[in-house]
Amino acid sequence: MQLIDGNAISAEIKEELKVKVQERKKHGLKIPHLAAVIVGNDGASLTYVNSKVKTCRELGFDSTLIQLPDSITQEELLRQIENLNHNQDVDGYIIQLPLPHHIDEKEVLLKVDPAKDVDGFHPESIGKMALGMDTFLSATPAGIMELLKRKNIDTVGKKCVVLGRSHIVGMPISLLMQRNSQPGNATVTTLHSRSEDVEKICAEADILIVAIGKPGFLKSHMVKEGAVVIDVGITRVMDDTKKSGFSIKGDVDFDDVSPKCSWITPVPGGVGPMTIISLLINTLKAATNKDEK
Ligand code: GUN
Protein backbone atom coordinates (compact mmCIF):
# COMPACT_ATOMS: atom_id res chain seq x y z
CA MET A 1 0.00 0.00 0.00
CA GLN A 2 1.23 3.48 -0.85
CA LEU A 3 -0.13 6.61 0.73
CA ILE A 4 -1.24 9.54 -1.43
CA ASP A 5 0.11 12.32 0.75
CA GLY A 6 -2.04 15.38 0.11
CA ASN A 7 -0.01 17.48 2.54
CA ALA A 8 3.23 16.80 0.64
CA ILE A 9 1.63 17.35 -2.79
CA SER A 10 -0.13 20.54 -1.70
CA ALA A 11 3.16 21.86 -0.22
CA GLU A 12 4.81 21.22 -3.60
CA ILE A 13 2.05 23.10 -5.47
CA LYS A 14 2.10 25.96 -2.91
CA GLU A 15 5.76 26.59 -3.79
CA GLU A 16 4.87 26.60 -7.51
CA LEU A 17 2.03 29.07 -6.90
CA LYS A 18 4.20 31.34 -4.73
CA VAL A 19 6.71 31.59 -7.58
CA LYS A 20 3.95 32.35 -10.11
CA VAL A 21 2.56 35.17 -7.93
CA GLN A 22 6.07 36.61 -7.44
CA GLU A 23 6.60 36.50 -11.22
CA ARG A 24 3.38 38.45 -11.72
CA LYS A 25 4.52 41.07 -9.21
CA LYS A 26 7.87 41.32 -10.97
CA HIS A 27 6.12 41.97 -14.29
CA GLY A 28 3.77 44.56 -12.81
CA LEU A 29 0.74 42.30 -13.23
CA LYS A 30 -2.15 42.31 -10.79
CA ILE A 31 -1.86 40.25 -7.61
CA PRO A 32 -4.63 37.61 -7.67
CA HIS A 33 -7.38 38.47 -5.19
CA LEU A 34 -9.79 35.92 -3.68
CA ALA A 35 -12.80 37.00 -1.63
CA ALA A 36 -14.71 34.57 0.59
CA VAL A 37 -18.26 35.16 1.76
CA ILE A 38 -19.51 33.38 4.86
CA VAL A 39 -23.01 33.68 6.25
CA GLY A 40 -23.51 32.85 9.94
CA ASN A 41 -21.26 31.33 12.59
CA ASP A 42 -21.01 27.63 11.80
CA GLY A 43 -17.75 26.46 13.40
CA ALA A 44 -16.65 24.07 10.63
CA SER A 45 -17.43 26.57 7.84
CA LEU A 46 -15.54 29.33 9.67
CA THR A 47 -12.52 27.03 10.06
CA TYR A 48 -12.52 26.20 6.34
CA VAL A 49 -12.93 29.81 5.24
CA ASN A 50 -10.26 31.08 7.62
CA SER A 51 -7.85 28.48 6.37
CA LYS A 52 -8.57 29.54 2.74
CA VAL A 53 -7.81 33.17 3.64
CA LYS A 54 -4.68 32.19 5.58
CA THR A 55 -3.30 30.13 2.68
CA CYS A 56 -3.94 33.05 0.29
CA ARG A 57 -1.83 35.32 2.46
CA GLU A 58 0.94 32.73 2.82
CA LEU A 59 1.27 32.50 -0.95
CA GLY A 60 1.15 36.23 -1.64
CA PHE A 61 -2.45 36.39 -2.91
CA ASP A 62 -4.72 39.20 -1.78
CA SER A 63 -7.75 38.00 0.14
CA THR A 64 -10.88 39.44 1.70
CA LEU A 65 -13.20 37.74 4.16
CA ILE A 66 -16.78 38.97 4.11
CA GLN A 67 -18.64 37.75 7.17
CA LEU A 68 -22.41 38.27 7.09
CA PRO A 69 -24.98 37.63 9.82
CA ASP A 70 -27.28 34.62 9.84
CA SER A 71 -30.20 37.05 9.69
CA ILE A 72 -29.22 38.48 6.28
CA THR A 73 -32.05 38.55 3.76
CA GLN A 74 -31.86 36.95 0.34
CA GLU A 75 -32.03 40.41 -1.29
CA GLU A 76 -29.15 41.76 0.80
CA LEU A 77 -26.98 38.73 0.06
CA LEU A 78 -27.71 39.11 -3.67
CA ARG A 79 -26.70 42.79 -3.40
CA GLN A 80 -23.39 41.78 -1.80
CA ILE A 81 -22.78 39.36 -4.66
CA GLU A 82 -23.60 42.09 -7.18
CA ASN A 83 -20.95 44.27 -5.50
CA LEU A 84 -18.38 41.50 -5.80
CA ASN A 85 -19.27 41.06 -9.48
CA HIS A 86 -18.56 44.76 -10.06
CA ASN A 87 -15.48 45.01 -7.84
CA GLN A 88 -12.60 45.22 -10.32
CA ASP A 89 -10.03 44.30 -7.69
CA VAL A 90 -11.62 40.94 -6.80
CA ASP A 91 -10.63 38.32 -9.38
CA GLY A 92 -12.60 35.46 -7.90
CA TYR A 93 -14.83 34.74 -4.94
CA ILE A 94 -16.58 31.92 -3.15
CA ILE A 95 -19.72 31.72 -1.08
CA GLN A 96 -19.14 29.16 1.63
CA LEU A 97 -21.86 26.49 1.66
CA PRO A 98 -24.16 25.50 3.23
CA LEU A 99 -26.19 28.71 3.46
CA PRO A 100 -28.92 29.25 6.10
CA HIS A 101 -32.24 27.57 5.24
CA HIS A 102 -34.07 30.81 4.45
CA ILE A 103 -31.65 31.53 1.59
CA ASP A 104 -32.25 30.00 -1.84
CA GLU A 105 -28.82 28.53 -2.62
CA LYS A 106 -29.57 28.02 -6.33
CA GLU A 107 -30.55 31.66 -6.82
CA VAL A 108 -27.40 32.79 -5.03
CA LEU A 109 -25.09 30.59 -7.11
CA LEU A 110 -26.80 31.77 -10.33
CA LYS A 111 -25.95 35.36 -9.44
CA VAL A 112 -22.18 34.71 -9.37
CA ASP A 113 -20.37 36.12 -12.40
CA PRO A 114 -19.03 32.97 -14.17
CA ALA A 115 -15.76 34.87 -14.81
CA LYS A 116 -15.26 35.03 -11.02
CA ASP A 117 -16.74 31.61 -10.19
CA VAL A 118 -13.55 30.08 -8.73
CA ASP A 119 -15.62 27.45 -6.88
CA GLY A 120 -16.94 26.23 -10.23
CA PHE A 121 -20.51 25.96 -8.90
CA HIS A 122 -22.30 28.14 -11.50
CA PRO A 123 -24.35 26.13 -14.03
CA GLU A 124 -22.22 27.66 -16.82
CA SER A 125 -19.03 26.33 -15.18
CA ILE A 126 -20.56 22.88 -14.62
CA GLY A 127 -21.95 22.77 -18.18
CA LYS A 128 -18.56 23.69 -19.64
CA MET A 129 -16.86 21.10 -17.44
CA ALA A 130 -19.29 18.43 -18.67
CA LEU A 131 -18.51 19.39 -22.28
CA GLY A 132 -14.74 19.38 -21.71
CA MET A 133 -14.47 23.13 -22.32
CA ASP A 134 -12.03 25.44 -20.55
CA THR A 135 -13.59 26.61 -17.26
CA PHE A 136 -13.13 26.71 -13.49
CA LEU A 137 -13.28 23.15 -12.14
CA SER A 138 -14.81 22.87 -8.69
CA ALA A 139 -12.17 22.67 -6.01
CA THR A 140 -12.45 19.20 -4.47
CA PRO A 141 -12.87 17.27 -7.75
CA ALA A 142 -10.00 19.25 -9.30
CA GLY A 143 -7.87 18.43 -6.24
CA ILE A 144 -8.59 14.71 -6.66
CA MET A 145 -7.61 14.87 -10.36
CA GLU A 146 -4.36 16.61 -9.40
CA LEU A 147 -3.52 13.89 -6.85
CA LEU A 148 -4.08 11.16 -9.47
CA LYS A 149 -1.98 13.11 -11.99
CA ARG A 150 0.94 13.77 -9.67
CA LYS A 151 1.06 10.10 -8.58
CA ASN A 152 0.85 8.91 -12.22
CA ILE A 153 -2.10 6.69 -11.36
CA ASP A 154 -3.44 5.06 -14.50
CA THR A 155 -7.16 5.72 -14.97
CA VAL A 156 -7.61 4.87 -18.66
CA GLY A 157 -10.23 2.17 -19.17
CA LYS A 158 -10.36 1.49 -15.43
CA LYS A 159 -13.58 0.79 -13.55
CA CYS A 160 -14.12 3.84 -11.36
CA VAL A 161 -16.89 3.77 -8.78
CA VAL A 162 -17.94 7.09 -7.23
CA LEU A 163 -19.98 6.86 -4.05
CA GLY A 164 -22.16 9.96 -3.74
CA ARG A 165 -23.78 12.30 -6.26
CA SER A 166 -23.47 15.67 -4.49
CA HIS A 167 -23.18 18.76 -6.67
CA ILE A 168 -19.89 19.63 -4.91
CA VAL A 169 -18.06 16.31 -5.32
CA GLY A 170 -19.83 13.14 -6.54
CA MET A 171 -21.46 14.55 -9.67
CA PRO A 172 -18.48 16.61 -10.92
CA ILE A 173 -15.84 13.95 -10.18
CA SER A 174 -17.97 11.37 -12.05
CA LEU A 175 -17.96 13.69 -15.08
CA LEU A 176 -14.24 14.43 -14.85
CA MET A 177 -13.22 10.77 -14.51
CA GLN A 178 -15.09 9.80 -17.69
CA ARG A 179 -13.88 12.79 -19.73
CA ASN A 180 -11.45 12.25 -22.57
CA SER A 181 -8.45 13.55 -20.65
CA GLN A 182 -5.56 12.41 -18.50
CA PRO A 183 -6.46 11.54 -15.76
CA GLY A 184 -9.84 10.46 -17.05
CA ASN A 185 -11.09 8.01 -19.69
CA ALA A 186 -12.35 5.75 -16.92
CA THR A 187 -15.57 3.69 -17.01
CA VAL A 188 -17.55 5.42 -14.30
CA THR A 189 -20.40 4.17 -12.12
CA THR A 190 -22.00 6.64 -9.70
CA LEU A 191 -23.64 5.08 -6.65
CA HIS A 192 -26.05 6.93 -4.36
CA SER A 193 -28.58 6.44 -1.59
CA ARG A 194 -31.02 4.63 -3.93
CA SER A 195 -28.46 2.33 -5.56
CA GLU A 196 -28.77 -1.43 -5.25
CA ASP A 197 -25.88 -3.93 -4.95
CA VAL A 198 -23.58 -1.23 -3.56
CA GLU A 199 -21.13 -3.66 -1.92
CA LYS A 200 -20.86 -5.86 -5.03
CA ILE A 201 -20.31 -2.91 -7.38
CA CYS A 202 -17.68 -1.37 -5.08
CA ALA A 203 -15.82 -4.71 -4.89
CA GLU A 204 -15.38 -4.67 -8.69
CA ALA A 205 -13.85 -1.19 -8.82
CA ASP A 206 -10.25 -0.42 -9.78
CA ILE A 207 -10.69 3.11 -8.41
CA LEU A 208 -13.10 4.01 -5.58
CA ILE A 209 -13.92 7.64 -4.80
CA VAL A 210 -15.99 7.93 -1.64
CA ALA A 211 -17.86 11.17 -0.91
CA ILE A 212 -20.93 10.42 1.21
CA GLY A 213 -20.13 11.90 4.62
CA LYS A 214 -20.56 8.58 6.49
CA PRO A 215 -17.52 7.95 8.68
CA GLY A 216 -15.92 4.51 8.14
CA PHE A 217 -18.53 3.40 5.57
CA LEU A 218 -16.14 1.65 3.17
CA LYS A 219 -14.93 -1.68 4.60
CA SER A 220 -12.37 -4.14 3.21
CA HIS A 221 -14.95 -6.64 1.88
CA MET A 222 -16.12 -3.86 -0.50
CA VAL A 223 -12.63 -3.33 -1.93
CA LYS A 224 -10.80 -5.30 -4.60
CA GLU A 225 -7.17 -6.26 -3.98
CA GLY A 226 -4.96 -3.54 -5.51
CA ALA A 227 -7.69 -0.88 -5.77
CA VAL A 228 -7.01 2.86 -5.56
CA VAL A 229 -9.13 4.45 -2.81
CA ILE A 230 -9.81 8.18 -2.58
CA ASP A 231 -11.54 9.26 0.65
CA VAL A 232 -13.34 12.60 0.45
CA GLY A 233 -15.08 12.33 3.83
CA ILE A 234 -14.39 14.98 6.47
CA THR A 235 -16.95 14.39 9.23
CA ARG A 236 -16.30 15.88 12.68
CA VAL A 237 -16.77 13.26 15.40
CA MET A 238 -16.55 13.84 19.16
CA ASP A 239 -13.13 12.90 20.51
CA ASP A 240 -12.26 13.58 24.16
CA THR A 241 -8.57 12.89 23.52
CA LYS A 242 -8.31 16.00 21.30
CA LYS A 243 -7.97 19.54 22.60
CA SER A 244 -10.63 20.69 20.13
CA GLY A 245 -13.01 17.97 21.39
CA PHE A 246 -13.40 16.40 17.94
CA SER A 247 -11.45 14.58 15.27
CA ILE A 248 -11.98 14.42 11.52
CA LYS A 249 -13.08 11.05 10.13
CA GLY A 250 -13.14 9.91 6.52
CA ASP A 251 -15.72 7.73 4.75
CA VAL A 252 -13.22 4.87 4.57
CA ASP A 253 -12.32 2.53 7.44
CA PHE A 254 -8.63 3.16 6.82
CA ASP A 255 -7.15 0.43 9.05
CA ASP A 256 -9.44 -2.20 7.56
CA VAL A 257 -9.20 -1.12 3.91
CA SER A 258 -5.62 0.15 3.44
CA PRO A 259 -3.85 -3.27 3.43
CA LYS A 260 -5.79 -4.17 0.23
CA CYS A 261 -5.07 -0.93 -1.65
CA SER A 262 -2.37 -0.06 -4.15
CA TRP A 263 -2.91 3.62 -3.26
CA ILE A 264 -5.04 5.31 -0.63
CA THR A 265 -5.59 8.86 0.66
CA PRO A 266 -5.52 9.36 4.45
CA VAL A 267 -7.95 11.57 6.38
CA PRO A 268 -6.84 14.12 7.36
CA GLY A 269 -4.00 14.92 4.96
CA GLY A 270 -5.32 13.45 1.72
CA VAL A 271 -7.92 15.22 -0.41
CA GLY A 272 -8.56 18.01 2.13
CA PRO A 273 -5.39 20.08 1.62
CA MET A 274 -5.87 19.89 -2.16
CA THR A 275 -9.22 21.69 -2.08
CA ILE A 276 -7.69 25.01 -1.07
CA ILE A 277 -4.93 24.55 -3.62
CA SER A 278 -7.47 24.14 -6.44
CA LEU A 279 -9.24 27.30 -5.31
CA LEU A 280 -6.00 29.24 -5.50
CA ILE A 281 -5.15 27.74 -8.90
CA ASN A 282 -8.57 28.94 -10.07
CA THR A 283 -8.03 32.41 -8.58
CA LEU A 284 -4.69 32.72 -10.36
CA LYS A 285 -6.44 31.59 -13.56
CA ALA A 286 -9.16 34.24 -13.05
CA ALA A 287 -6.48 36.95 -12.71
CA THR A 288 -4.57 35.63 -15.72
CA ASN A 289 -7.74 35.53 -17.85
CA LYS A 290 -8.11 39.26 -17.20
CA ASP A 291 -4.49 39.97 -18.31
CA GLU A 292 -5.38 38.70 -21.74
CA LYS A 293 -8.32 41.08 -22.17
N1 GUN B 1 -18.69 23.74 1.53
C1 GUN B 1 -18.12 22.51 1.49
N2 GUN B 1 -17.21 22.47 0.49
C2 GUN B 1 -17.21 23.67 -0.11
C3 GUN B 1 -16.48 24.23 -1.19
O1 GUN B 1 -15.65 23.59 -1.84
N3 GUN B 1 -16.78 25.52 -1.49
C4 GUN B 1 -17.71 26.23 -0.81
N4 GUN B 1 -17.93 27.47 -1.20
N5 GUN B 1 -18.41 25.74 0.18
C5 GUN B 1 -18.15 24.46 0.54
mmCIF file of C-alpha atoms and ligand atoms in Angstrom, residues 52 95-97 119 121 168, ligand 1:
data_model
loop_
_atom_site.group_PDB
_atom_site.id
_atom_site.type_symbol
_atom_site.label_atom_id
_atom_site.label_comp_id
_atom_site.label_asym_id
_atom_site.label_seq_id
_atom_site.Cartn_x
_atom_site.Cartn_y
_atom_site.Cartn_z
ATOM 1 C CA LYS A 52 -8.567 29.545 2.743
ATOM 2 C CA ILE A 95 -19.724 31.722 -1.084
ATOM 3 C CA GLN A 96 -19.136 29.158 1.627
ATOM 4 C CA LEU A 97 -21.856 26.489 1.658
ATOM 5 C CA ASP A 119 -15.615 27.447 -6.877
ATOM 6 C CA PHE A 121 -20.506 25.965 -8.898
ATOM 7 C CA ILE A 168 -19.892 19.630 -4.911
HETATM 8 N N1 GUN B 1 -18.689 23.739 1.528
HETATM 9 C C1 GUN B 1 -18.117 22.512 1.488
HETATM 10 N N2 GUN B 1 -17.211 22.468 0.492
HETATM 11 C C2 GUN B 1 -17.212 23.666 -0.112
HETATM 12 C C3 GUN B 1 -16.478 24.232 -1.193
HETATM 13 O O1 GUN B 1 -15.649 23.593 -1.843
HETATM 14 N N3 GUN B 1 -16.779 25.519 -1.492
HETATM 15 C C4 GUN B 1 -17.706 26.225 -0.810
HETATM 16 N N4 GUN B 1 -17.929 27.473 -1.195
HETATM 17 N N5 GUN B 1 -18.407 25.741 0.184
HETATM 18 C C5 GUN B 1 -18.151 24.465 0.538
#
